Short mmCIF file of C-alpha atoms in Angstrom, two decimals:
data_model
loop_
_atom_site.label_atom_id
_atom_site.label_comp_id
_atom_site.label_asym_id
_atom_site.label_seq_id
_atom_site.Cartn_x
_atom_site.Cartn_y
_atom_site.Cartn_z
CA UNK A 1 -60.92 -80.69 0.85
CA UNK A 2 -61.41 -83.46 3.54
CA UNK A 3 -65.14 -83.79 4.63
CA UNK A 4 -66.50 -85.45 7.57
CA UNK A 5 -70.44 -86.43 7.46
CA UNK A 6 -72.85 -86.87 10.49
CA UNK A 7 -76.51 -87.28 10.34
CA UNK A 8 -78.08 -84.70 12.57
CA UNK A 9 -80.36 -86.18 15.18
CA UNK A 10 -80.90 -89.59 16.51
CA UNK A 11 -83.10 -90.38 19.26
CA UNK A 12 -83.35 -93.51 21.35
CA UNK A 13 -85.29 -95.09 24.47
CA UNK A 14 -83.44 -95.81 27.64
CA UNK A 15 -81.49 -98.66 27.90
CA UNK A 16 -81.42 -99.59 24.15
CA UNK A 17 -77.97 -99.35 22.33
CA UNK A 18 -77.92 -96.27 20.46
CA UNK A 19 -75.23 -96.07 17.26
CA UNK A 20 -74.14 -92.90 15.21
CA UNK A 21 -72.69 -93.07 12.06
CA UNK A 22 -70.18 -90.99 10.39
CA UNK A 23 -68.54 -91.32 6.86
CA UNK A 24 -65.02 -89.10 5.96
CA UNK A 25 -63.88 -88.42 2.52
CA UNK A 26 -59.78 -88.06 3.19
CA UNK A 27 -58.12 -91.20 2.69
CA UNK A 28 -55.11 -90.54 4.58
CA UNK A 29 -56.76 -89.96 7.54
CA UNK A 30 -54.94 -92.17 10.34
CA UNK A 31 -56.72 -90.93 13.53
CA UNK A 32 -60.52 -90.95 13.99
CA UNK A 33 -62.19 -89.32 17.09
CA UNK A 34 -65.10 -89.44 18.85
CA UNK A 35 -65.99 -86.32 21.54
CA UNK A 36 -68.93 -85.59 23.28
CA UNK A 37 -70.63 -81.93 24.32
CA UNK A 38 -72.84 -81.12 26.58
CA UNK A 39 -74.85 -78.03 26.71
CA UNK A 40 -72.82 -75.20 27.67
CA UNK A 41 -69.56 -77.34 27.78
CA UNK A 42 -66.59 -77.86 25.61
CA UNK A 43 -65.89 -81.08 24.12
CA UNK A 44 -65.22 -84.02 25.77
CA UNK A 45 -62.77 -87.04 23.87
CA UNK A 46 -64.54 -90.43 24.43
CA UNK A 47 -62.72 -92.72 22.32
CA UNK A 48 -60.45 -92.98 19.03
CA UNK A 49 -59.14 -95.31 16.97
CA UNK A 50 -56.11 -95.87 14.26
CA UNK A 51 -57.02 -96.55 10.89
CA UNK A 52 -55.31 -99.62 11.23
CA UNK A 53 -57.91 -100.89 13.86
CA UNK A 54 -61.43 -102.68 12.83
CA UNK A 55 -62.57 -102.24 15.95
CA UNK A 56 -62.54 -100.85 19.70
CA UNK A 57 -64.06 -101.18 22.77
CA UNK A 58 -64.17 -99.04 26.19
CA UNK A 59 -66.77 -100.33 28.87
CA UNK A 60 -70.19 -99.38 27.00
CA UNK A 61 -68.36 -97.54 23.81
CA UNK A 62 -67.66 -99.86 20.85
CA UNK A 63 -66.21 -97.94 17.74
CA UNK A 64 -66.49 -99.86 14.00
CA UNK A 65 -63.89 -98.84 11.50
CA UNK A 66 -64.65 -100.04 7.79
CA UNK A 67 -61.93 -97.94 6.13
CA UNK A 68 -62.97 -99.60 2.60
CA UNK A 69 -66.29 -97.63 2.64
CA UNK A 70 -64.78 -94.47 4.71
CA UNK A 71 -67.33 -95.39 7.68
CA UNK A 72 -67.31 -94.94 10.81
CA UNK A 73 -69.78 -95.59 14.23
CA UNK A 74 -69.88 -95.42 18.10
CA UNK A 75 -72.32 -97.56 19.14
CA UNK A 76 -73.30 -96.45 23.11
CA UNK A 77 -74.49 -99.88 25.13
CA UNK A 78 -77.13 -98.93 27.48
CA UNK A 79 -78.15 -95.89 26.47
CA UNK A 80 -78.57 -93.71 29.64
CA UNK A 81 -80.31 -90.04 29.91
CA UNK A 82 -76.92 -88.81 31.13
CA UNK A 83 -75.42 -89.82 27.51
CA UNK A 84 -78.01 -86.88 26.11
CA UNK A 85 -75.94 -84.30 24.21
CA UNK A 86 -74.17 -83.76 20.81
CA UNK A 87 -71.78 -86.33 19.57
CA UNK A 88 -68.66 -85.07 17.09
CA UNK A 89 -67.09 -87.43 14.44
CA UNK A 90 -63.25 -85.90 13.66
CA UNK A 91 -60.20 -86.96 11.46
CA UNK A 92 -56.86 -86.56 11.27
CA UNK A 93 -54.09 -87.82 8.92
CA UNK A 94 -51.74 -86.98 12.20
CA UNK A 95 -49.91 -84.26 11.41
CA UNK A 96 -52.82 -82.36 10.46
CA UNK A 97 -55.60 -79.99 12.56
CA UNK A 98 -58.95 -82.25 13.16
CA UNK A 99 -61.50 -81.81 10.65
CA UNK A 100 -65.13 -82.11 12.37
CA UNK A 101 -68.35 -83.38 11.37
CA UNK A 102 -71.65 -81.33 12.19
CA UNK A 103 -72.45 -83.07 15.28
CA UNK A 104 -75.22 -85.66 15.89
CA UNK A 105 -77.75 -84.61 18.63
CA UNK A 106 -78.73 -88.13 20.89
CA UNK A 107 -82.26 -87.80 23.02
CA UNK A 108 -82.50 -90.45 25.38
CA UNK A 109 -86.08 -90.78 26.16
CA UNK A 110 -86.99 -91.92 29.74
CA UNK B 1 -53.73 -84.06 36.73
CA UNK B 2 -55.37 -80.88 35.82
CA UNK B 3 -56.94 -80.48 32.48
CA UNK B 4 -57.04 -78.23 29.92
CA UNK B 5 -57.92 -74.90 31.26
CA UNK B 6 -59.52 -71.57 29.34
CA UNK B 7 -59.99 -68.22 30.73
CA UNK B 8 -62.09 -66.34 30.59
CA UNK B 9 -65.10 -68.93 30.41
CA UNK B 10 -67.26 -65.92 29.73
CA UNK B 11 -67.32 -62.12 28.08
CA UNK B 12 -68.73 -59.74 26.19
CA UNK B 13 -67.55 -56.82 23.57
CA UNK B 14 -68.38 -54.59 21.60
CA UNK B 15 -67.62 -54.27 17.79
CA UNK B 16 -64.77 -52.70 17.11
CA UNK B 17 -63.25 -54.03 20.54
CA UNK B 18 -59.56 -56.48 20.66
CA UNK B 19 -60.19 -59.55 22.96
CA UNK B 20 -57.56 -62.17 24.51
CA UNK B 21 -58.50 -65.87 25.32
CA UNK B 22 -56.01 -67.95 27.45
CA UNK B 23 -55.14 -71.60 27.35
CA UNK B 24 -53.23 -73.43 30.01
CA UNK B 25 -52.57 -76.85 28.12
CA UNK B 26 -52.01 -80.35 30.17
CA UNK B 27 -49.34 -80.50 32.23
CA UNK B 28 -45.99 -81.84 29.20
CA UNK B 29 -47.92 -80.80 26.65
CA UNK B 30 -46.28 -78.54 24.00
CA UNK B 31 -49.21 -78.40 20.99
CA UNK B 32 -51.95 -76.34 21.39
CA UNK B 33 -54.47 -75.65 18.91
CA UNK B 34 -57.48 -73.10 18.70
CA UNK B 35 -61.09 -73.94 17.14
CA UNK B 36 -63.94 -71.59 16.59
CA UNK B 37 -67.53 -73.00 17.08
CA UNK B 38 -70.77 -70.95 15.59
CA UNK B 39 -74.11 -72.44 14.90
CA UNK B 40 -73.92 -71.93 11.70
CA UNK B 41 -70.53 -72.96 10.35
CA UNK B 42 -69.71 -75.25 13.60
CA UNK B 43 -66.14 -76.26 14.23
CA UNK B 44 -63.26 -74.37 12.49
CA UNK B 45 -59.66 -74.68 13.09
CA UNK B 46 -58.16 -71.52 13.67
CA UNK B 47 -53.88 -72.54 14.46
CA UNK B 48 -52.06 -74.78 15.68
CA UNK B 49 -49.23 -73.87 17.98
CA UNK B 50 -45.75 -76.28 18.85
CA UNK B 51 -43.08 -75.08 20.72
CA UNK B 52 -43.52 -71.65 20.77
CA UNK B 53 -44.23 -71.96 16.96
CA UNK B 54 -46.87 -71.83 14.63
CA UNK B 55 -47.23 -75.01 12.99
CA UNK B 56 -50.97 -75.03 11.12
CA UNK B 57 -52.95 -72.03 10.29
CA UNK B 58 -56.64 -72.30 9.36
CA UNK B 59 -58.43 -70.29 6.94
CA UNK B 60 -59.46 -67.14 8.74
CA UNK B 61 -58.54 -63.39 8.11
CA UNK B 62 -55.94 -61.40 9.95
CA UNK B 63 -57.62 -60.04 12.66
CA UNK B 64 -57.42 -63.83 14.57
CA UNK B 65 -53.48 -64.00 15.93
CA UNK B 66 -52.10 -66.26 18.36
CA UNK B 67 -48.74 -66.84 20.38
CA UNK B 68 -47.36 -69.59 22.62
CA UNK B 69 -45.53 -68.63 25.66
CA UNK B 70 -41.88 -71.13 26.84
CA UNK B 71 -44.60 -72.68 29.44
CA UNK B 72 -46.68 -73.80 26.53
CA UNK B 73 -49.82 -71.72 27.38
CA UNK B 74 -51.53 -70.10 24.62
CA UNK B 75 -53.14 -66.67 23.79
CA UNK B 76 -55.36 -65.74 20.64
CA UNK B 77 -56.24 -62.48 19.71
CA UNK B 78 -58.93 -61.06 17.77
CA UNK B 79 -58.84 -57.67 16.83
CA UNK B 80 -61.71 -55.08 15.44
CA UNK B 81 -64.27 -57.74 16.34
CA UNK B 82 -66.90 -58.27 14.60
CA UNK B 83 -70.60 -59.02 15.29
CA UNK B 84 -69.63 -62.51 13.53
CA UNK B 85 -66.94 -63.64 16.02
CA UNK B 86 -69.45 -64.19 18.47
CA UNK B 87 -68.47 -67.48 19.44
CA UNK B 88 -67.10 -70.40 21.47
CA UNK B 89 -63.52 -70.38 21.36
CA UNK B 90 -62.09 -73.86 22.10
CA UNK B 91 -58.56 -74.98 22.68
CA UNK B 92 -57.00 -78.26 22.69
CA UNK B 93 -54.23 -79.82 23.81
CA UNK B 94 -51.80 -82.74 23.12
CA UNK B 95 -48.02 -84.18 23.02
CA UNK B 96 -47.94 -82.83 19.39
CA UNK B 97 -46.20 -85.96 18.49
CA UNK B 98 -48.43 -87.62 15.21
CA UNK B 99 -51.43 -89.06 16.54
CA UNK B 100 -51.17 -88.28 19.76
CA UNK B 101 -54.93 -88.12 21.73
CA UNK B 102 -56.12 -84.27 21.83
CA UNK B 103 -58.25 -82.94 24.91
CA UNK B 104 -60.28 -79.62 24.73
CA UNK B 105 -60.93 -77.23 27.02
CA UNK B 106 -64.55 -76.18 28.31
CA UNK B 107 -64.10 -72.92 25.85
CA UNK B 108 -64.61 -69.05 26.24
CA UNK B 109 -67.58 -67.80 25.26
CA UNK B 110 -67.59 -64.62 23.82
CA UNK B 111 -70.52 -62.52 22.46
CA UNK B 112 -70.00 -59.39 20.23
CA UNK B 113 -72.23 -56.38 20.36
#
């Protein structure tokens, strides 16, 4: 079945870029998701992108797309403590219920 | 315009106990969809409701039901609970046309004792 693969923990200083990495398995997915949850909170969407997009950018979110390798990032610009908190990687081939990676927890340290 | 809203946000039951969630999906919206998350096995899809319909069913036994009402809200079910359903119950909504973006909810927690 489809997989979606997150490394677990990344941690960062303040202020420097911080970029997770995610790598899928299905190759019809279309739709690739980014959401963020913080403790004690559902899950927020941040950004997604079509697989027939490279690239995307939303103020300090930029999302890479290389659907050769099945890869996938969100690199956060400015990493801030606020942006502390568990970041899900999801696909979709559109017509089908999102498939979620494990989560990658960010530390920001001050 | 108001988002995705769960009830309750909070409970707790007993084993052997029947609970209800509610969803309230975005105002237009006529999907809604139900995920499980657990510490150990983290986000499952449970179904996938369009139009009053059932459209996607994940892989989990009987006991976990759902409906959609006309207005497009949502209710799951689970029935003889288990100490394993302790949980956060998500639900997510969208257009339901392909592709369209899909917002979450803040979730019900529930704990089973």
């Amino acid at each position: 079945g489809e997989d979606v693969e997150q490394s677990l923990f990344l941690s960062v200083r303040e202020g420097d870029s911080s970029v997770i990495n995610c790598t899928y398995t299905d190759s019809s997915s279309t739709y690739l998701y980014w959401y963020k949850q913080e403790p004690g909170a559902g899950l927020q969407l941040l950004t997604y992108i079509f697989s027939n997009m490279d690239m995307k950018q939303d103020q300090r979110l930029t999302v890479l797309l290389n659907k050769k390798d099945k890869h996938l990032s969100l690199r956060i610009a400015d990493t801030q403590t606020g942006d502390s908190a568990i970041y899900f990687c999801a696909e979709s081939s559109g017509n089908t219920p999102l498939v979620f990676g494990k989560g990658t927890r960010l530390s920001v340290i001050a | 315009k108001a988002g995705v809203t769960q009830t309750p946000r909070y409970l707790i039951k007993t084993r052997g106990q029947q609970v209800t969630l509610s969803c309230s999906p975005i105002s237009g919206h006529r999907s809604v969809s139900w995920y499980q998350q657990t510490p150990g096995q983290g986000l499952q899809f449970l179904f996938e409701y369009f139009s009053e319909t059932q459209r996607n069913k994940g892989n989990f036994p009987g006991r976990f039901s759902g409906r959609q009402f006309s207005n497009s809200r949502s209710e799951m079910n689970v029935s003889t609970l288990e100490l394993g359903d302790s949980a956060l119950y998500l639900c997510a909504s969208s257009l339901g046309d392909r592709g369209n973006t899909i917002y979450f909810g803040e979730g019900s927690w529930l704990t089973v004792v």
